[in-house]
Amino acid sequence: MKTYTGRIREVADEIREGDLNVAFTGAGVSTSSGIPDFRGEDGLWERYDPTAFMIERFRSDPASFWETLLEVRDEAFAEDPEPNPAHDALTRLHDGHIGAVVTQNVDGLHQESGIPEDDVVELHGNVERVVCEACGWRADADETVEGMDKLPPACGSCGDAVKPDTVLFGERLPEDALGKARQLAEKADVVLVAGSSLTVEPAASIPRIAERNGTTVVVVNFDPTPPSVSPDYEFNDDVTDLLPAIADEVMR
Ligand code: ZN
């Protein structure tokens, strides 16, 4: 890690002084937990055809959709992923300094590291759940998949095919989560962006909303952010080093 002492101290001061601070996390926070980035050079989409995960395919042929999905799931989540130091740092900050985490990740690792479900806004859903489009029934994905004798897994309430509770290609982001995220961005004193390249819309609009309102925007991401965003502080470094350093400084 490079030396950022002065800037980390300034960021820590802003976080301590803020009444409402919000973290915004992307794939970079989960890669150290062994979860591959779906985009990028060795991303899953280089090996799997993204059209296999379109909502239309699920609706027209849920059985073969699930067959491909289980293959990818076995590969991407082969070893039970655990929260890493970046998650833990945010959980420490949640204890008094960060009100909510808005995430593009679907792995549930913020909750697993100790942030209550109500304080995590999942923009792209959660792979650990399934949902029935017909009746809204939700359940644990593992339990539903393990208990079935044929594909696709069926809704425990109406018997329809269930869908993974994640945003598939061709689907809109959930309105309620997006609305909540926008509201948080409008009210926040500090938005701490971690592990997101801020390229995927509409999620990327969240820090821009914050910027417009005079919120302090802090970015911790290995790759530089695109020119459309001009954060107050930017650290192009490893989130598993930088976030613990920021949390330490805030707690000092
Ligand atoms: Zn149902």
JSON list of C-alpha atoms and ligand atoms in Angstrom, two decimals:
[
{"chain": "A", "resi": 1, "resn": "MET", "atom": "CA", "xyz": [0.00, 0.00, 0.00]},
{"chain": "A", "resi": 2, "resn": "LYS", "atom": "CA", "xyz": [1.21, 3.49, -0.83]},
{"chain": "A", "resi": 3, "resn": "THR", "atom": "CA", "xyz": [1.42, 6.12, 1.88]},
{"chain": "A", "resi": 4, "resn": "TYR", "atom": "CA", "xyz": [-1.69, 8.21, 2.22]},
{"chain": "A", "resi": 5, "resn": "THR", "atom": "CA", "xyz": [-1.49, 9.26, 5.85]},
{"chain": "A", "resi": 6, "resn": "GLY", "atom": "CA", "xyz": [-2.67, 12.84, 5.44]},
{"chain": "A", "resi": 7, "resn": "ARG", "atom": "CA", "xyz": [-5.52, 12.02, 3.06]},
{"chain": "A", "resi": 8, "resn": "ILE", "atom": "CA", "xyz": [-6.70, 9.05, 5.11]},
{"chain": "A", "resi": 9, "resn": "ARG", "atom": "CA", "xyz": [-6.83, 11.32, 8.14]},
{"chain": "A", "resi": 10, "resn": "GLU", "atom": "CA", "xyz": [-8.94, 13.89, 6.23]},
{"chain": "A", "resi": 11, "resn": "VAL", "atom": "CA", "xyz": [-11.34, 11.17, 5.05]},
{"chain": "A", "resi": 12, "resn": "ALA", "atom": "CA", "xyz": [-11.59, 9.81, 8.59]},
{"chain": "A", "resi": 13, "resn": "ASP", "atom": "CA", "xyz": [-12.42, 13.29, 9.90]},
{"chain": "A", "resi": 14, "resn": "GLU", "atom": "CA", "xyz": [-15.21, 13.68, 7.34]},
{"chain": "A", "resi": 15, "resn": "ILE", "atom": "CA", "xyz": [-16.62, 10.26, 8.25]},
{"chain": "A", "resi": 16, "resn": "ARG", "atom": "CA", "xyz": [-16.52, 11.05, 11.97]},
{"chain": "A", "resi": 17, "resn": "GLU", "atom": "CA", "xyz": [-18.25, 14.39, 11.41]},
{"chain": "A", "resi": 18, "resn": "GLY", "atom": "CA", "xyz": [-20.94, 13.07, 9.03]},
{"chain": "A", "resi": 19, "resn": "ASP", "atom": "CA", "xyz": [-24.43, 12.43, 10.42]},
{"chain": "A", "resi": 20, "resn": "LEU", "atom": "CA", "xyz": [-25.23, 9.94, 7.68]},
{"chain": "A", "resi": 21, "resn": "ASN", "atom": "CA", "xyz": [-22.51, 8.17, 5.75]},
{"chain": "A", "resi": 22, "resn": "VAL", "atom": "CA", "xyz": [-23.18, 5.55, 3.11]},
{"chain": "A", "resi": 23, "resn": "ALA", "atom": "CA", "xyz": [-20.91, 2.93, 1.57]},
{"chain": "A", "resi": 24, "resn": "PHE", "atom": "CA", "xyz": [-21.38, 1.90, -2.04]},
{"chain": "A", "resi": 25, "resn": "THR", "atom": "CA", "xyz": [-19.69, -1.39, -2.95]},
{"chain": "A", "resi": 26, "resn": "GLY", "atom": "CA", "xyz": [-18.96, -3.26, -6.17]},
{"chain": "A", "resi": 27, "resn": "ALA", "atom": "CA", "xyz": [-17.26, -6.43, -7.36]},
{"chain": "A", "resi": 28, "resn": "GLY", "atom": "CA", "xyz": [-13.81, -5.31, -6.17]},
{"chain": "A", "resi": 29, "resn": "VAL", "atom": "CA", "xyz": [-14.90, -5.82, -2.58]},
{"chain": "A", "resi": 30, "resn": "SER", "atom": "CA", "xyz": [-15.75, -9.47, -3.22]},
{"chain": "A", "resi": 31, "resn": "THR", "atom": "CA", "xyz": [-12.86, -10.59, -5.42]},
{"chain": "A", "resi": 32, "resn": "SER", "atom": "CA", "xyz": [-10.61, -11.13, -2.38]},
{"chain": "A", "resi": 33, "resn": "SER", "atom": "CA", "xyz": [-13.23, -13.56, -1.09]},
{"chain": "A", "resi": 34, "resn": "GLY", "atom": "CA", "xyz": [-12.60, -15.64, -4.21]},
{"chain": "A", "resi": 35, "resn": "ILE", "atom": "CA", "xyz": [-15.66, -14.45, -6.10]},
{"chain": "A", "resi": 36, "resn": "PRO", "atom": "CA", "xyz": [-14.69, -13.77, -9.71]},
{"chain": "A", "resi": 37, "resn": "ASP", "atom": "CA", "xyz": [-15.54, -10.46, -11.29]},
{"chain": "A", "resi": 38, "resn": "PHE", "atom": "CA", "xyz": [-18.18, -11.25, -13.88]},
{"chain": "A", "resi": 39, "resn": "ARG", "atom": "CA", "xyz": [-16.84, -8.66, -16.26]},
{"chain": "A", "resi": 40, "resn": "GLY", "atom": "CA", "xyz": [-13.23, -7.99, -17.16]},
{"chain": "A", "resi": 41, "resn": "GLU", "atom": "CA", "xyz": [-10.58, -10.12, -18.78]},
{"chain": "A", "resi": 42, "resn": "ASP", "atom": "CA", "xyz": [-11.05, -13.44, -16.98]},
{"chain": "A", "resi": 43, "resn": "GLY", "atom": "CA", "xyz": [-14.61, -12.61, -16.06]},
{"chain": "A", "resi": 44, "resn": "LEU", "atom": "CA", "xyz": [-17.22, -15.33, -16.19]},
{"chain": "A", "resi": 45, "resn": "TRP", "atom": "CA", "xyz": [-18.76, -13.70, -19.23]},
{"chain": "A", "resi": 46, "resn": "GLU", "atom": "CA", "xyz": [-15.61, -14.50, -21.18]},
{"chain": "A", "resi": 47, "resn": "ARG", "atom": "CA", "xyz": [-16.38, -18.19, -20.71]},
{"chain": "A", "resi": 48, "resn": "TYR", "atom": "CA", "xyz": [-20.16, -18.25, -20.53]},
{"chain": "A", "resi": 49, "resn": "ASP", "atom": "CA", "xyz": [-22.51, -16.72, -22.98]},
{"chain": "A", "resi": 50, "resn": "PRO", "atom": "CA", "xyz": [-24.34, -13.93, -21.16]},
{"chain": "A", "resi": 51, "resn": "THR", "atom": "CA", "xyz": [-27.43, -14.55, -23.31]},
{"chain": "A", "resi": 52, "resn": "ALA", "atom": "CA", "xyz": [-27.81, -17.79, -21.34]},
{"chain": "A", "resi": 53, "resn": "PHE", "atom": "CA", "xyz": [-28.75, -15.59, -18.38]},
{"chain": "A", "resi": 54, "resn": "MET", "atom": "CA", "xyz": [-31.34, -13.43, -19.99]},
{"chain": "A", "resi": 55, "resn": "ILE", "atom": "CA", "xyz": [-34.74, -13.11, -18.43]},
{"chain": "A", "resi": 56, "resn": "GLU", "atom": "CA", "xyz": [-36.34, -14.21, -21.73]},
{"chain": "A", "resi": 57, "resn": "ARG", "atom": "CA", "xyz": [-34.47, -17.49, -21.59]},
{"chain": "A", "resi": 58, "resn": "PHE", "atom": "CA", "xyz": [-35.61, -18.10, -18.03]},
{"chain": "A", "resi": 59, "resn": "ARG", "atom": "CA", "xyz": [-39.21, -17.43, -19.00]},
{"chain": "A", "resi": 60, "resn": "SER", "atom": "CA", "xyz": [-39.18, -19.56, -22.13]},
{"chain": "A", "resi": 61, "resn": "ASP", "atom": "CA", "xyz": [-37.09, -22.48, -20.86]},
{"chain": "A", "resi": 62, "resn": "PRO", "atom": "CA", "xyz": [-36.55, -22.38, -17.08]},
{"chain": "A", "resi": 63, "resn": "ALA", "atom": "CA", "xyz": [-35.20, -25.95, -16.92]},
{"chain": "A", "resi": 64, "resn": "SER", "atom": "CA", "xyz": [-32.23, -25.38, -19.22]},
{"chain": "A", "resi": 65, "resn": "PHE", "atom": "CA", "xyz": [-31.72, -21.91, -17.74]},
{"chain": "A", "resi": 66, "resn": "TRP", "atom": "CA", "xyz": [-31.28, -23.51, -14.31]},
{"chain": "A", "resi": 67, "resn": "GLU", "atom": "CA", "xyz": [-28.98, -26.19, -15.72]},
{"chain": "A", "resi": 68, "resn": "THR", "atom": "CA", "xyz": [-26.51, -23.53, -16.92]},
{"chain": "A", "resi": 69, "resn": "LEU", "atom": "CA", "xyz": [-26.97, -21.47, -13.77]},
{"chain": "A", "resi": 70, "resn": "LEU", "atom": "CA", "xyz": [-26.06, -24.38, -11.49]},
{"chain": "A", "resi": 71, "resn": "GLU", "atom": "CA", "xyz": [-22.90, -24.98, -13.54]},
{"chain": "A", "resi": 72, "resn": "VAL", "atom": "CA", "xyz": [-21.79, -21.36, -13.12]},
{"chain": "A", "resi": 73, "resn": "ARG", "atom": "CA", "xyz": [-22.77, -21.38, -9.47]},
{"chain": "A", "resi": 74, "resn": "ASP", "atom": "CA", "xyz": [-20.62, -24.46, -8.85]},
{"chain": "A", "resi": 75, "resn": "GLU", "atom": "CA", "xyz": [-17.70, -22.73, -10.49]},
{"chain": "A", "resi": 76, "resn": "ALA", "atom": "CA", "xyz": [-18.05, -19.21, -9.10]},
{"chain": "A", "resi": 77, "resn": "PHE", "atom": "CA", "xyz": [-19.03, -20.22, -5.59]},
{"chain": "A", "resi": 78, "resn": "ALA", "atom": "CA", "xyz": [-17.15, -23.52, -5.41]},
{"chain": "A", "resi": 79, "resn": "GLU", "atom": "CA", "xyz": [-15.53, -22.71, -2.09]},
{"chain": "A", "resi": 80, "resn": "ASP", "atom": "CA", "xyz": [-17.92, -21.22, 0.37]},
{"chain": "A", "resi": 81, "resn": "PRO", "atom": "CA", "xyz": [-16.90, -17.54, 0.18]},
{"chain": "A", "resi": 82, "resn": "GLU", "atom": "CA", "xyz": [-16.11, -15.76, 3.44]},
{"chain": "A", "resi": 83, "resn": "PRO", "atom": "CA", "xyz": [-16.09, -12.02, 4.15]},
{"chain": "A", "resi": 84, "resn": "ASN", "atom": "CA", "xyz": [-12.60, -10.47, 3.74]},
{"chain": "A", "resi": 85, "resn": "PRO", "atom": "CA", "xyz": [-10.89, -7.52, 5.51]},
{"chain": "A", "resi": 86, "resn": "ALA", "atom": "CA", "xyz": [-12.73, -5.02, 3.27]},
{"chain": "A", "resi": 87, "resn": "HIS", "atom": "CA", "xyz": [-16.13, -6.36, 4.43]},
{"chain": "A", "resi": 88, "resn": "ASP", "atom": "CA", "xyz": [-14.92, -6.45, 8.03]},
{"chain": "A", "resi": 89, "resn": "ALA", "atom": "CA", "xyz": [-13.72, -2.82, 7.87]},
{"chain": "A", "resi": 90, "resn": "LEU", "atom": "CA", "xyz": [-17.14, -1.69, 6.61]},
{"chain": "A", "resi": 91, "resn": "THR", "atom": "CA", "xyz": [-18.83, -3.70, 9.36]},
{"chain": "A", "resi": 92, "resn": "ARG", "atom": "CA", "xyz": [-16.63, -1.95, 11.94]},
{"chain": "A", "resi": 93, "resn": "LEU", "atom": "CA", "xyz": [-17.54, 1.42, 10.38]},
{"chain": "A", "resi": 94, "resn": "HIS", "atom": "CA", "xyz": [-21.22, 0.48, 10.41]},
{"chain": "A", "resi": 95, "resn": "ASP", "atom": "CA", "xyz": [-20.94, 0.49, 14.18]},
{"chain": "A", "resi": 96, "resn": "GLY", "atom": "CA", "xyz": [-21.65, 4.21, 14.53]},
{"chain": "A", "resi": 97, "resn": "HIS", "atom": "CA", "xyz": [-20.16, 5.70, 11.38]},
{"chain": "A", "resi": 98, "resn": "ILE", "atom": "CA", "xyz": [-21.83, 4.19, 8.32]},
{"chain": "A", "resi": 99, "resn": "GLY", "atom": "CA", "xyz": [-25.61, 4.05, 8.20]},
{"chain": "A", "resi": 100, "resn": "ALA", "atom": "CA", "xyz": [-26.09, 1.77, 5.20]},
{"chain": "A", "resi": 101, "resn": "VAL", "atom": "CA", "xyz": [-24.28, -0.19, 2.53]},
{"chain": "A", "resi": 102, "resn": "VAL", "atom": "CA", "xyz": [-25.59, -0.02, -1.04]},
{"chain": "A", "resi": 103, "resn": "THR", "atom": "CA", "xyz": [-24.12, -2.89, -3.00]},
{"chain": "A", "resi": 104, "resn": "GLN", "atom": "CA", "xyz": [-23.92, -4.15, -6.56]},
{"chain": "A", "resi": 105, "resn": "ASN", "atom": "CA", "xyz": [-22.77, -7.53, -5.22]},
{"chain": "A", "resi": 106, "resn": "VAL", "atom": "CA", "xyz": [-25.12, -10.48, -5.00]},
{"chain": "A", "resi": 107, "resn": "ASP", "atom": "CA", "xyz": [-23.15, -12.65, -2.56]},
{"chain": "A", "resi": 108, "resn": "GLY", "atom": "CA", "xyz": [-24.64, -11.56, 0.77]},
{"chain": "A", "resi": 109, "resn": "LEU", "atom": "CA", "xyz": [-21.15, -11.13, 2.30]},
{"chain": "A", "resi": 110, "resn": "HIS", "atom": "CA", "xyz": [-21.93, -7.76, 3.95]},
{"chain": "A", "resi": 111, "resn": "GLN", "atom": "CA", "xyz": [-24.72, -9.43, 5.91]},
{"chain": "A", "resi": 112, "resn": "GLU", "atom": "CA", "xyz": [-22.48, -12.40, 6.66]},
{"chain": "A", "resi": 113, "resn": "SER", "atom": "CA", "xyz": [-19.82, -10.09, 8.07]},
{"chain": "A", "resi": 114, "resn": "GLY", "atom": "CA", "xyz": [-22.37, -8.66, 10.49]},
{"chain": "A", "resi": 115, "resn": "ILE", "atom": "CA", "xyz": [-24.28, -5.78, 8.88]},
{"chain": "A", "resi": 116, "resn": "PRO", "atom": "CA", "xyz": [-28.01, -6.23, 9.53]},
{"chain": "A", "resi": 117, "resn": "GLU", "atom": "CA", "xyz": [-30.10, -7.06, 6.46]},
{"chain": "A", "resi": 118, "resn": "ASP", "atom": "CA", "xyz": [-32.10, -3.82, 6.81]},
{"chain": "A", "resi": 119, "resn": "ASP", "atom": "CA", "xyz": [-28.96, -1.73, 6.38]},
{"chain": "A", "resi": 120, "resn": "VAL", "atom": "CA", "xyz": [-27.85, -3.43, 3.16]},
{"chain": "A", "resi": 121, "resn": "VAL", "atom": "CA", "xyz": [-29.45, -2.24, -0.08]},
{"chain": "A", "resi": 122, "resn": "GLU", "atom": "CA", "xyz": [-28.98, -4.90, -2.75]},
{"chain": "A", "resi": 123, "resn": "LEU", "atom": "CA", "xyz": [-29.21, -3.30, -6.19]},
{"chain": "A", "resi": 124, "resn": "HIS", "atom": "CA", "xyz": [-28.73, -6.56, -8.07]},
{"chain": "A", "resi": 125, "resn": "GLY", "atom": "CA", "xyz": [-30.42, -8.98, -5.68]},
{"chain": "A", "resi": 126, "resn": "ASN", "atom": "CA", "xyz": [-28.89, -11.92, -3.87]},
{"chain": "A", "resi": 127, "resn": "VAL", "atom": "CA", "xyz": [-27.87, -15.33, -5.25]},
{"chain": "A", "resi": 128, "resn": "GLU", "atom": "CA", "xyz": [-28.62, -16.96, -1.94]},
{"chain": "A", "resi": 129, "resn": "ARG", "atom": "CA", "xyz": [-32.34, -16.46, -2.50]},
{"chain": "A", "resi": 130, "resn": "VAL", "atom": "CA", "xyz": [-34.86, -17.58, -5.09]},
{"chain": "A", "resi": 131, "resn": "VAL", "atom": "CA", "xyz": [-38.05, -15.72, -5.92]},
{"chain": "A", "resi": 132, "resn": "CYS", "atom": "CA", "xyz": [-41.32, -16.66, -7.60]},
{"chain": "A", "resi": 133, "resn": "GLU", "atom": "CA", "xyz": [-42.32, -14.10, -10.21]},
{"chain": "A", "resi": 134, "resn": "ALA", "atom": "CA", "xyz": [-45.93, -15.27, -10.10]},
{"chain": "A", "resi": 135, "resn": "CYS", "atom": "CA", "xyz": [-46.64, -14.88, -6.39]},
{"chain": "A", "resi": 136, "resn": "GLY", "atom": "CA", "xyz": [-43.60, -13.20, -4.81]},
{"chain": "A", "resi": 137, "resn": "TRP", "atom": "CA", "xyz": [-42.62, -16.21, -2.66]},
{"chain": "A", "resi": 138, "resn": "ARG", "atom": "CA", "xyz": [-38.95, -16.06, -1.60]},
{"chain": "A", "resi": 139, "resn": "ALA", "atom": "CA", "xyz": [-36.77, -18.77, -0.12]},
{"chain": "A", "resi": 140, "resn": "ASP", "atom": "CA", "xyz": [-33.20, -19.83, 0.54]},
{"chain": "A", "resi": 141, "resn": "ALA", "atom": "CA", "xyz": [-31.63, -20.92, -2.78]},
{"chain": "A", "resi": 142, "resn": "ASP", "atom": "CA", "xyz": [-29.60, -23.86, -1.43]},
{"chain": "A", "resi": 143, "resn": "GLU", "atom": "CA", "xyz": [-32.54, -25.35, 0.43]},
{"chain": "A", "resi": 144, "resn": "THR", "atom": "CA", "xyz": [-34.83, -24.97, -2.55]},
{"chain": "A", "resi": 145, "resn": "VAL", "atom": "CA", "xyz": [-32.36, -26.44, -5.02]},
{"chain": "A", "resi": 146, "resn": "GLU", "atom": "CA", "xyz": [-31.29, -29.32, -2.78]},
{"chain": "A", "resi": 147, "resn": "GLY", "atom": "CA", "xyz": [-34.85, -30.34, -2.03]},
{"chain": "A", "resi": 148, "resn": "MET", "atom": "CA", "xyz": [-35.93, -30.71, -5.65]},
{"chain": "A", "resi": 149, "resn": "ASP", "atom": "CA", "xyz": [-36.01, -33.80, -7.81]},
{"chain": "A", "resi": 150, "resn": "LYS", "atom": "CA", "xyz": [-36.10, -32.08, -11.21]},
{"chain": "A", "resi": 151, "resn": "LEU", "atom": "CA", "xyz": [-35.33, -28.74, -12.80]},
{"chain": "A", "resi": 152, "resn": "PRO", "atom": "CA", "xyz": [-36.53, -26.05, -12.58]},
{"chain": "A", "resi": 153, "resn": "PRO", "atom": "CA", "xyz": [-37.00, -25.67, -8.82]},
{"chain": "A", "resi": 154, "resn": "ALA", "atom": "CA", "xyz": [-40.62, -24.95, -7.96]},
{"chain": "A", "resi": 155, "resn": "CYS", "atom": "CA", "xyz": [-42.26, -22.30, -5.81]},
{"chain": "A", "resi": 156, "resn": "GLY", "atom": "CA", "xyz": [-43.25, -23.58, -2.38]},
{"chain": "A", "resi": 157, "resn": "SER", "atom": "CA", "xyz": [-46.48, -21.64, -2.56]},
{"chain": "A", "resi": 158, "resn": "CYS", "atom": "CA", "xyz": [-47.91, -21.79, -6.11]},
{"chain": "A", "resi": 159, "resn": "GLY", "atom": "CA", "xyz": [-45.68, -24.37, -7.82]},
{"chain": "A", "resi": 160, "resn": "ASP", "atom": "CA", "xyz": [-44.42, -22.08, -10.59]},
{"chain": "A", "resi": 161, "resn": "ALA", "atom": "CA", "xyz": [-40.73, -22.15, -11.61]},
{"chain": "A", "resi": 162, "resn": "VAL", "atom": "CA", "xyz": [-38.64, -19.96, -9.30]},
{"chain": "A", "resi": 163, "resn": "LYS", "atom": "CA", "xyz": [-36.03, -17.51, -10.50]},
{"chain": "A", "resi": 164, "resn": "PRO", "atom": "CA", "xyz": [-32.76, -16.68, -8.77]},
{"chain": "A", "resi": 165, "resn": "ASP", "atom": "CA", "xyz": [-33.46, -13.50, -6.77]},
{"chain": "A", "resi": 166, "resn": "THR", "atom": "CA", "xyz": [-30.89, -11.56, -8.78]},
{"chain": "A", "resi": 167, "resn": "VAL", "atom": "CA", "xyz": [-31.24, -9.11, -11.62]},
{"chain": "A", "resi": 168, "resn": "LEU", "atom": "CA", "xyz": [-30.89, -11.07, -14.86]},
{"chain": "A", "resi": 169, "resn": "PHE", "atom": "CA", "xyz": [-29.81, -9.61, -18.19]},
{"chain": "A", "resi": 170, "resn": "GLY", "atom": "CA", "xyz": [-32.78, -7.81, -19.67]},
{"chain": "A", "resi": 171, "resn": "GLU", "atom": "CA", "xyz": [-34.30, -7.12, -16.27]},
{"chain": "A", "resi": 172, "resn": "ARG", "atom": "CA", "xyz": [-34.59, -3.75, -14.58]},
{"chain": "A", "resi": 173, "resn": "LEU", "atom": "CA", "xyz": [-33.04, -3.07, -11.22]},
{"chain": "A", "resi": 174, "resn": "PRO", "atom": "CA", "xyz": [-35.57, -3.41, -8.41]},
{"chain": "A", "resi": 175, "resn": "GLU", "atom": "CA", "xyz": [-37.37, -0.06, -8.03]},
{"chain": "A", "resi": 176, "resn": "ASP", "atom": "CA", "xyz": [-37.50, -0.18, -4.24]},
{"chain": "A", "resi": 177, "resn": "ALA", "atom": "CA", "xyz": [-33.76, -0.81, -3.86]},
{"chain": "A", "resi": 178, "resn": "LEU", "atom": "CA", "xyz": [-32.88, 1.82, -6.43]},
{"chain": "A", "resi": 179, "resn": "GLY", "atom": "CA", "xyz": [-35.18, 4.36, -4.78]},
{"chain": "A", "resi": 180, "resn": "LYS", "atom": "CA", "xyz": [-33.69, 3.65, -1.38]},
{"chain": "A", "resi": 181, "resn": "ALA", "atom": "CA", "xyz": [-30.16, 4.00, -2.77]},
{"chain": "A", "resi": 182, "resn": "ARG", "atom": "CA", "xyz": [-30.97, 7.33, -4.39]},
{"chain": "A", "resi": 183, "resn": "GLN", "atom": "CA", "xyz": [-32.52, 8.63, -1.19]},
{"chain": "A", "resi": 184, "resn": "LEU", "atom": "CA", "xyz": [-29.46, 7.62, 0.79]},
{"chain": "A", "resi": 185, "resn": "ALA", "atom": "CA", "xyz": [-27.18, 9.30, -1.75]},
{"chain": "A", "resi": 186, "resn": "GLU", "atom": "CA", "xyz": [-29.20, 12.51, -1.49]},
{"chain": "A", "resi": 187, "resn": "LYS", "atom": "CA", "xyz": [-29.07, 12.60, 2.30]},
{"chain": "A", "resi": 188, "resn": "ALA", "atom": "CA", "xyz": [-25.52, 11.38, 2.83]},
{"chain": "A", "resi": 189, "resn": "ASP", "atom": "CA", "xyz": [-22.69, 13.52, 4.13]},
{"chain": "A", "resi": 190, "resn": "VAL", "atom": "CA", "xyz": [-20.06, 11.08, 2.87]},
{"chain": "A", "resi": 191, "resn": "VAL", "atom": "CA", "xyz": [-20.43, 8.40, 0.20]},
{"chain": "A", "resi": 192, "resn": "LEU", "atom": "CA", "xyz": [-17.62, 5.87, 0.38]},
{"chain": "A", "resi": 193, "resn": "VAL", "atom": "CA", "xyz": [-17.37, 3.98, -2.92]},
{"chain": "A", "resi": 194, "resn": "ALA", "atom": "CA", "xyz": [-15.39, 0.75, -2.66]},
{"chain": "A", "resi": 195, "resn": "GLY", "atom": "CA", "xyz": [-14.44, -1.74, -5.37]},
{"chain": "A", "resi": 196, "resn": "SER", "atom": "CA", "xyz": [-16.66, -0.31, -8.06]},
{"chain": "A", "resi": 197, "resn": "SER", "atom": "CA", "xyz": [-15.47, 1.05, -11.37]},
{"chain": "A", "resi": 198, "resn": "LEU", "atom": "CA", "xyz": [-18.71, 3.10, -11.50]},
{"chain": "A", "resi": 199, "resn": "THR", "atom": "CA", "xyz": [-19.32, 2.10, -15.09]},
{"chain": "A", "resi": 200, "resn": "VAL", "atom": "CA", "xyz": [-22.57, 0.15, -14.77]},
{"chain": "A", "resi": 201, "resn": "GLU", "atom": "CA", "xyz": [-25.73, 2.23, -14.99]},
{"chain": "A", "resi": 202, "resn": "PRO", "atom": "CA", "xyz": [-27.99, 3.01, -13.29]},
{"chain": "A", "resi": 203, "resn": "ALA", "atom": "CA", "xyz": [-25.98, 2.01, -10.23]},
{"chain": "A", "resi": 204, "resn": "ALA", "atom": "CA", "xyz": [-23.19, 4.37, -11.22]},
{"chain": "A", "resi": 205, "resn": "SER", "atom": "CA", "xyz": [-25.58, 7.30, -10.98]},
{"chain": "A", "resi": 206, "resn": "ILE", "atom": "CA", "xyz": [-25.63, 7.01, -7.16]},
{"chain": "A", "resi": 207, "resn": "PRO", "atom": "CA", "xyz": [-22.26, 8.70, -6.55]},
{"chain": "A", "resi": 208, "resn": "ARG", "atom": "CA", "xyz": [-23.16, 11.33, -9.15]},
{"chain": "A", "resi": 209, "resn": "ILE", "atom": "CA", "xyz": [-26.34, 12.19, -7.23]},
{"chain": "A", "resi": 210, "resn": "ALA", "atom": "CA", "xyz": [-24.21, 12.49, -4.11]},
{"chain": "A", "resi": 211, "resn": "GLU", "atom": "CA", "xyz": [-21.73, 14.72, -5.91]},
{"chain": "A", "resi": 212, "resn": "ARG", "atom": "CA", "xyz": [-24.46, 17.07, -7.07]},
{"chain": "A", "resi": 213, "resn": "ASN", "atom": "CA", "xyz": [-25.63, 17.55, -3.49]},
{"chain": "A", "resi": 214, "resn": "GLY", "atom": "CA", "xyz": [-22.23, 18.57, -2.26]},
{"chain": "A", "resi": 215, "resn": "THR", "atom": "CA", "xyz": [-21.66, 15.25, -0.54]},
{"chain": "A", "resi": 216, "resn": "THR", "atom": "CA", "xyz": [-18.06, 14.21, 0.00]},
{"chain": "A", "resi": 217, "resn": "VAL", "atom": "CA", "xyz": [-17.36, 11.33, -2.38]},
{"chain": "A", "resi": 218, "resn": "VAL", "atom": "CA", "xyz": [-14.49, 9.00, -1.53]},
{"chain": "A", "resi": 219, "resn": "VAL", "atom": "CA", "xyz": [-13.47, 6.29, -4.00]},
{"chain": "A", "resi": 220, "resn": "VAL", "atom": "CA", "xyz": [-11.33, 3.30, -3.11]},
{"chain": "A", "resi": 221, "resn": "ASN", "atom": "CA", "xyz": [-10.85, 1.19, -6.22]},
{"chain": "A", "resi": 222, "resn": "PHE", "atom": "CA", "xyz": [-7.89, -0.39, -7.93]},
{"chain": "A", "resi": 223, "resn": "ASP", "atom": "CA", "xyz": [-8.69, 1.14, -11.31]},
{"chain": "A", "resi": 224, "resn": "PRO", "atom": "CA", "xyz": [-9.23, 4.87, -11.75]},
{"chain": "A", "resi": 225, "resn": "THR", "atom": "CA", "xyz": [-12.84, 6.05, -12.03]},
{"chain": "A", "resi": 226, "resn": "PRO", "atom": "CA", "xyz": [-14.13, 7.30, -15.39]},
{"chain": "A", "resi": 227, "resn": "PRO", "atom": "CA", "xyz": [-13.94, 11.05, -16.07]},
{"chain": "A", "resi": 228, "resn": "SER", "atom": "CA", "xyz": [-17.72, 11.40, -15.53]},
{"chain": "A", "resi": 229, "resn": "VAL", "atom": "CA", "xyz": [-17.11, 11.18, -11.77]},
{"chain": "A", "resi": 230, "resn": "SER", "atom": "CA", "xyz": [-14.78, 13.51, -9.93]},
{"chain": "A", "resi": 231, "resn": "PRO", "atom": "CA", "xyz": [-14.50, 12.29, -6.35]},
{"chain": "A", "resi": 232, "resn": "ASP", "atom": "CA", "xyz": [-13.15, 14.47, -3.55]},
{"chain": "A", "resi": 233, "resn": "TYR", "atom": "CA", "xyz": [-10.76, 11.69, -2.61]},
{"chain": "A", "resi": 234, "resn": "GLU", "atom": "CA", "xyz": [-9.62, 8.81, -4.76]},
{"chain": "A", "resi": 235, "resn": "PHE", "atom": "CA", "xyz": [-7.35, 5.95, -3.69]},
{"chain": "A", "resi": 236, "resn": "ASN", "atom": "CA", "xyz": [-6.39, 3.59, -6.51]},
{"chain": "A", "resi": 237, "resn": "ASP", "atom": "CA", "xyz": [-5.34, 0.76, -4.29]},
{"chain": "A", "resi": 238, "resn": "ASP", "atom": "CA", "xyz": [-6.46, -2.53, -2.79]},
{"chain": "A", "resi": 239, "resn": "VAL", "atom": "CA", "xyz": [-9.74, -2.25, -0.86]},
{"chain": "A", "resi": 240, "resn": "THR", "atom": "CA", "xyz": [-8.55, -4.91, 1.62]},
{"chain": "A", "resi": 241, "resn": "ASP", "atom": "CA", "xyz": [-5.68, -2.58, 2.64]},
{"chain": "A", "resi": 242, "resn": "LEU", "atom": "CA", "xyz": [-7.33, 0.81, 2.32]},
{"chain": "A", "resi": 243, "resn": "LEU", "atom": "CA", "xyz": [-10.68, 0.20, 4.01]},
{"chain": "A", "resi": 244, "resn": "PRO", "atom": "CA", "xyz": [-9.11, -1.27, 7.18]},
{"chain": "A", "resi": 245, "resn": "ALA", "atom": "CA", "xyz": [-6.70, 1.72, 7.23]},
{"chain": "A", "resi": 246, "resn": "ILE", "atom": "CA", "xyz": [-9.62, 4.14, 7.01]},
{"chain": "A", "resi": 247, "resn": "ALA", "atom": "CA", "xyz": [-11.59, 2.24, 9.68]},
{"chain": "A", "resi": 248, "resn": "ASP", "atom": "CA", "xyz": [-8.54, 2.25, 12.00]},
{"chain": "A", "resi": 249, "resn": "GLU", "atom": "CA", "xyz": [-8.13, 5.98, 11.55]},
{"chain": "A", "resi": 250, "resn": "VAL", "atom": "CA", "xyz": [-11.84, 6.65, 12.21]},
{"chain": "A", "resi": 251, "resn": "MET", "atom": "CA", "xyz": [-11.76, 4.53, 15.39]},
{"chain": "A", "resi": 252, "resn": "ARG", "atom": "CA", "xyz": [-8.51, 6.03, 16.63]},
{"chain": "B", "resi": 1, "resn": "ZN", "atom": "ZN", "xyz": [-45.27, -18.78, -6.48]}
]
